[in-house]
Amino acid sequence: MANTQGAFGLMQIGTASGMPNFASSGNPPYRVASTYATALYTGDLVRMNVSGPTGYIDQWAAGDGGTATKIVVGVFQGCRYYSTSQKKIIWNNYWPGSDATGDVEAFVCDDPNAQFKIQANAGPITQATIGQTADVVVNAGSATTGISGMALDTPTTTNTLPLKVVNILTSPPGANGTDVTTAYNYVIVAFNNQQYKTLLGV
């Protein structure tokens, strides 16, 4: 059965050694500047800010992995901030790009051993790509669900790319994403070029 396109960003399924370690691996939250106008969705890759205030995070941009100076911080998992319009602190699974007074606290899965499920942007991505690296394609996220639209780009051998293919999903048989002969199949990836992990390459 052919797969259906429906990207959801990066969904943590565990670590190299077992169960998931959730947002920020127990560390204090990261920060998003209240003036950062780009929406951040659950499942988005994030990086340290490259054009605004130092020390803040923003959304990973496709093509960042082509340079050794831009590396992934982790995967955005939601945020907390003081809502200017609601006049109270709110929790949200996405940052809408406005409506915060003061910094936004961002929860990020930054465990260097984390592994994630992600949908191929095209494909299919096959067994032969295991061990290769890949960037993401930044499709639009959903303001309704707060879920990312990022999908996995075609794997290659560029060693600065943010992700490494570690497996493909084939079960349960017949489920969406498990047909390895058609586009949009599901892939398991780990960090390749990440702030707490030595660059692996291929």
mmCIF file with all atom_site columns, C-alpha atoms in Angstrom, residues 7-10 39-44 59 75-79 91-96 139-150:
data_model
loop_
_atom_site.group_PDB
_atom_site.id
_atom_site.type_symbol
_atom_site.label_atom_id
_atom_site.label_alt_id
_atom_site.label_comp_id
_atom_site.label_asym_id
_atom_site.label_entity_id
_atom_site.label_seq_id
_atom_site.pdbx_PDB_ins_code
_atom_site.Cartn_x
_atom_site.Cartn_y
_atom_site.Cartn_z
_atom_site.occupancy
_atom_site.B_iso_or_equiv
_atom_site.pdbx_formal_charge
_atom_site.auth_seq_id
_atom_site.auth_comp_id
_atom_site.auth_asym_id
_atom_site.auth_atom_id
_atom_site.pdbx_PDB_model_num
ATOM 1  C CA . ALA A 1 7   ? 5.108  15.141 7.460  1.00 0.00 ? 7   ALA A CA 1
ATOM 2  C CA . PHE A 1 8   ? 5.298  15.632 11.236 1.00 0.00 ? 8   PHE A CA 1
ATOM 3  C CA . GLY A 1 9   ? 8.882  16.721 11.800 1.00 0.00 ? 9   GLY A CA 1
ATOM 4  C CA . LEU A 1 10  ? 11.058 14.655 14.118 1.00 0.00 ? 10  LEU A CA 1
ATOM 5  C CA . ALA A 1 39  ? 6.847  30.109 14.077 1.00 0.00 ? 39  ALA A CA 1
ATOM 6  C CA . LEU A 1 40  ? 8.443  27.089 15.766 1.00 0.00 ? 40  LEU A CA 1
ATOM 7  C CA . TYR A 1 41  ? 6.556  23.800 15.803 1.00 0.00 ? 41  TYR A CA 1
ATOM 8  C CA . THR A 1 42  ? 6.878  20.608 17.820 1.00 0.00 ? 42  THR A CA 1
ATOM 9  C CA . GLY A 1 43  ? 9.244  18.406 15.829 1.00 0.00 ? 43  GLY A CA 1
ATOM 10 C CA . ASP A 1 44  ? 11.250 21.257 14.280 1.00 0.00 ? 44  ASP A CA 1
ATOM 11 C CA . GLN A 1 59  ? 14.383 27.348 13.403 1.00 0.00 ? 59  GLN A CA 1
ATOM 12 C CA . VAL A 1 75  ? 14.311 19.205 18.384 1.00 0.00 ? 75  VAL A CA 1
ATOM 13 C CA . PHE A 1 76  ? 11.720 21.715 19.589 1.00 0.00 ? 76  PHE A CA 1
ATOM 14 C CA . GLN A 1 77  ? 9.109  20.223 21.945 1.00 0.00 ? 77  GLN A CA 1
ATOM 15 C CA . GLY A 1 78  ? 6.972  23.208 22.914 1.00 0.00 ? 78  GLY A CA 1
ATOM 16 C CA . CYS A 1 79  ? 7.303  26.375 24.965 1.00 0.00 ? 79  CYS A CA 1
ATOM 17 C CA . TRP A 1 91  ? 2.118  26.563 27.625 1.00 0.00 ? 91  TRP A CA 1
ATOM 18 C CA . ASN A 1 92  ? 1.993  25.888 23.913 1.00 0.00 ? 92  ASN A CA 1
ATOM 19 C CA . ASN A 1 93  ? 3.281  23.133 21.656 1.00 0.00 ? 93  ASN A CA 1
ATOM 20 C CA . TYR A 1 94  ? 4.350  25.758 19.131 1.00 0.00 ? 94  TYR A CA 1
ATOM 21 C CA . TRP A 1 95  ? 5.653  29.311 19.148 1.00 0.00 ? 95  TRP A CA 1
ATOM 22 C CA . PRO A 1 96  ? 3.368  31.390 16.898 1.00 0.00 ? 96  PRO A CA 1
ATOM 23 C CA . ASN A 1 139 ? 7.650  22.427 4.886  1.00 0.00 ? 139 ASN A CA 1
ATOM 24 C CA . ALA A 1 140 ? 5.054  24.581 6.654  1.00 0.00 ? 140 ALA A CA 1
ATOM 25 C CA . GLY A 1 141 ? 3.943  23.478 10.101 1.00 0.00 ? 141 GLY A CA 1
ATOM 26 C CA . SER A 1 142 ? 0.349  23.521 11.346 1.00 0.00 ? 142 SER A CA 1
ATOM 27 C CA . ALA A 1 143 ? -0.957 26.336 13.525 1.00 0.00 ? 143 ALA A CA 1
ATOM 28 C CA . THR A 1 144 ? -3.961 24.102 14.285 1.00 0.00 ? 144 THR A CA 1
ATOM 29 C CA . THR A 1 145 ? -2.034 21.146 15.708 1.00 0.00 ? 145 THR A CA 1
ATOM 30 C CA . GLY A 1 146 ? 1.291  22.853 16.430 1.00 0.00 ? 146 GLY A CA 1
ATOM 31 C CA . ILE A 1 147 ? 3.083  20.019 14.635 1.00 0.00 ? 147 ILE A CA 1
ATOM 32 C CA . SER A 1 148 ? 6.093  20.506 12.375 1.00 0.00 ? 148 SER A CA 1
ATOM 33 C CA . GLY A 1 149 ? 6.019  20.015 8.615  1.00 0.00 ? 149 GLY A CA 1
ATOM 34 C CA . MET A 1 150 ? 9.713  19.157 8.342  1.00 0.00 ? 150 MET A CA 1
#
